[in-house]
Amino acid sequence: MRSLTLKLTLAFLLIGIVIVAMIGIFFSQQVRQSFDQFVLDRWQVDVIRRAQTYYEFNGGWDNFGTEPYIQFNDREEGG
């Protein structure tokens, strides 16, 4: 009888560990996906803000695609 109790205890422990691991993996993926979406949203807001600043600074879209990002970034920040 003792052997059966040990086997059942080990089986339940193993099942519990597997379930906890699966839940951890699931939530890890959800957090990663949410963080990636957050970063993408922030990047889009930054691009729109920089495009708006470029338009206001230059009065139009002339040479918008040809001006290097670093130079525009430095000029916008006063550098």
PDB file of C-alpha atoms in Angstrom:
ATOM      1  CA  MET A   1       0.000   0.000   0.000  1.00  0.00           C
ATOM      2  CA  ARG A   2       2.856   2.319   0.778  1.00  0.00           C
ATOM      3  CA  SER A   3       4.209   1.919  -2.743  1.00  0.00           C
ATOM      4  CA  LEU A   4       0.886   2.979  -4.248  1.00  0.00           C
ATOM      5  CA  THR A   5       0.775   6.071  -2.018  1.00  0.00           C
ATOM      6  CA  LEU A   6       4.299   7.012  -3.069  1.00  0.00           C
ATOM      7  CA  LYS A   7       3.494   6.533  -6.760  1.00  0.00           C
ATOM      8  CA  LEU A   8       0.316   8.601  -6.526  1.00  0.00           C
ATOM      9  CA  THR A   9       2.097  11.358  -4.604  1.00  0.00           C
ATOM     10  CA  LEU A  10       4.892  11.498  -7.173  1.00  0.00           C
ATOM     11  CA  ALA A  11       2.374  11.457 -10.032  1.00  0.00           C
ATOM     12  CA  PHE A  12       0.402  14.356  -8.531  1.00  0.00           C
ATOM     13  CA  LEU A  13       3.600  16.307  -7.872  1.00  0.00           C
ATOM     14  CA  LEU A  14       4.751  15.746 -11.445  1.00  0.00           C
ATOM     15  CA  ILE A  15       1.374  16.827 -12.818  1.00  0.00           C
ATOM     16  CA  GLY A  16       1.457  19.921 -10.606  1.00  0.00           C
ATOM     17  CA  ILE A  17       4.951  20.836 -11.777  1.00  0.00           C
ATOM     18  CA  VAL A  18       3.975  20.356 -15.429  1.00  0.00           C
ATOM     19  CA  ILE A  19       0.855  22.497 -15.001  1.00  0.00           C
ATOM     20  CA  VAL A  20       2.792  25.270 -13.254  1.00  0.00           C
ATOM     21  CA  ALA A  21       5.427  25.171 -16.019  1.00  0.00           C
ATOM     22  CA  MET A  22       2.763  25.371 -18.739  1.00  0.00           C
ATOM     23  CA  ILE A  23       1.062  28.309 -17.020  1.00  0.00           C
ATOM     24  CA  GLY A  24       4.428  30.027 -16.645  1.00  0.00           C
ATOM     25  CA  ILE A  25       5.227  29.565 -20.329  1.00  0.00           C
ATOM     26  CA  PHE A  26       1.788  30.839 -21.331  1.00  0.00           C
ATOM     27  CA  PHE A  27       2.034  33.977 -19.195  1.00  0.00           C
ATOM     28  CA  SER A  28       5.613  34.562 -20.296  1.00  0.00           C
ATOM     29  CA  GLN A  29       4.486  34.572 -23.925  1.00  0.00           C
ATOM     30  CA  GLN A  30       1.585  36.885 -23.116  1.00  0.00           C
ATOM     31  CA  VAL A  31       3.850  39.335 -21.295  1.00  0.00           C
ATOM     32  CA  ARG A  32       6.389  39.247 -24.120  1.00  0.00           C
ATOM     33  CA  GLN A  33       3.675  39.863 -26.711  1.00  0.00           C
ATOM     34  CA  SER A  34       2.218  42.733 -24.680  1.00  0.00           C
ATOM     35  CA  PHE A  35       5.647  44.292 -24.208  1.00  0.00           C
ATOM     36  CA  ASP A  36       6.430  43.984 -27.928  1.00  0.00           C
ATOM     37  CA  GLN A  37       3.126  45.703 -28.728  1.00  0.00           C
ATOM     38  CA  PHE A  38       3.933  48.441 -26.204  1.00  0.00           C
ATOM     39  CA  VAL A  39       7.343  49.036 -27.805  1.00  0.00           C
ATOM     40  CA  LEU A  40       5.792  49.103 -31.287  1.00  0.00           C
ATOM     41  CA  ASP A  41       3.145  51.598 -30.167  1.00  0.00           C
ATOM     42  CA  ARG A  42       5.803  53.835 -28.605  1.00  0.00           C
ATOM     43  CA  TRP A  43       7.901  53.626 -31.776  1.00  0.00           C
ATOM     44  CA  GLN A  44       4.915  54.592 -33.932  1.00  0.00           C
ATOM     45  CA  VAL A  45       4.134  57.570 -31.712  1.00  0.00           C
ATOM     46  CA  ASP A  46       7.788  58.639 -31.913  1.00  0.00           C
ATOM     47  CA  VAL A  47       7.842  58.364 -35.720  1.00  0.00           C
ATOM     48  CA  ILE A  48       4.639  60.386 -36.018  1.00  0.00           C
ATOM     49  CA  ARG A  49       5.969  63.029 -33.622  1.00  0.00           C
ATOM     50  CA  ARG A  50       9.242  63.292 -35.543  1.00  0.00           C
ATOM     51  CA  ALA A  51       7.408  63.512 -38.868  1.00  0.00           C
ATOM     52  CA  GLN A  52       5.197  66.256 -37.467  1.00  0.00           C
ATOM     53  CA  THR A  53       8.241  68.131 -36.165  1.00  0.00           C
ATOM     54  CA  TYR A  54       9.956  67.756 -39.551  1.00  0.00           C
ATOM     55  CA  TYR A  55       6.909  69.135 -41.327  1.00  0.00           C
ATOM     56  CA  GLU A  56       6.618  72.074 -38.935  1.00  0.00           C
ATOM     57  CA  PHE A  57      10.352  72.813 -39.134  1.00  0.00           C
ATOM     58  CA  ASN A  58      10.599  72.577 -42.943  1.00  0.00           C
ATOM     59  CA  GLY A  59       7.118  73.700 -43.926  1.00  0.00           C
ATOM     60  CA  GLY A  60       6.546  70.637 -46.082  1.00  0.00           C
ATOM     61  CA  TRP A  61       7.616  67.130 -46.988  1.00  0.00           C
ATOM     62  CA  ASP A  62      10.383  68.099 -49.455  1.00  0.00           C
ATOM     63  CA  ASN A  63      13.441  65.854 -48.918  1.00  0.00           C
ATOM     64  CA  PHE A  64      11.712  64.105 -46.010  1.00  0.00           C
ATOM     65  CA  GLY A  65      12.874  60.662 -47.133  1.00  0.00           C
ATOM     66  CA  THR A  66      16.382  61.784 -48.075  1.00  0.00           C
ATOM     67  CA  GLU A  67      17.452  63.536 -44.884  1.00  0.00           C
ATOM     68  CA  PRO A  68      19.347  61.152 -42.594  1.00  0.00           C
ATOM     69  CA  TYR A  69      17.506  60.288 -39.405  1.00  0.00           C
ATOM     70  CA  ILE A  70      20.509  61.002 -37.168  1.00  0.00           C
ATOM     71  CA  GLN A  71      20.991  64.518 -38.526  1.00  0.00           C
ATOM     72  CA  PHE A  72      17.301  65.279 -38.198  1.00  0.00           C
ATOM     73  CA  ASN A  73      17.294  63.830 -34.707  1.00  0.00           C
ATOM     74  CA  ASP A  74      20.331  65.887 -33.674  1.00  0.00           C
ATOM     75  CA  ARG A  75      18.963  69.056 -35.224  1.00  0.00           C
ATOM     76  CA  GLU A  76      15.609  68.575 -33.518  1.00  0.00           C
ATOM     77  CA  GLU A  77      17.264  68.209 -30.122  1.00  0.00           C
ATOM     78  CA  GLY A  78      19.467  71.231 -30.704  1.00  0.00           C
ATOM     79  CA  GLY A  79      22.657  69.313 -31.514  1.00  0.00           C
TER      80      GLY A  79
END
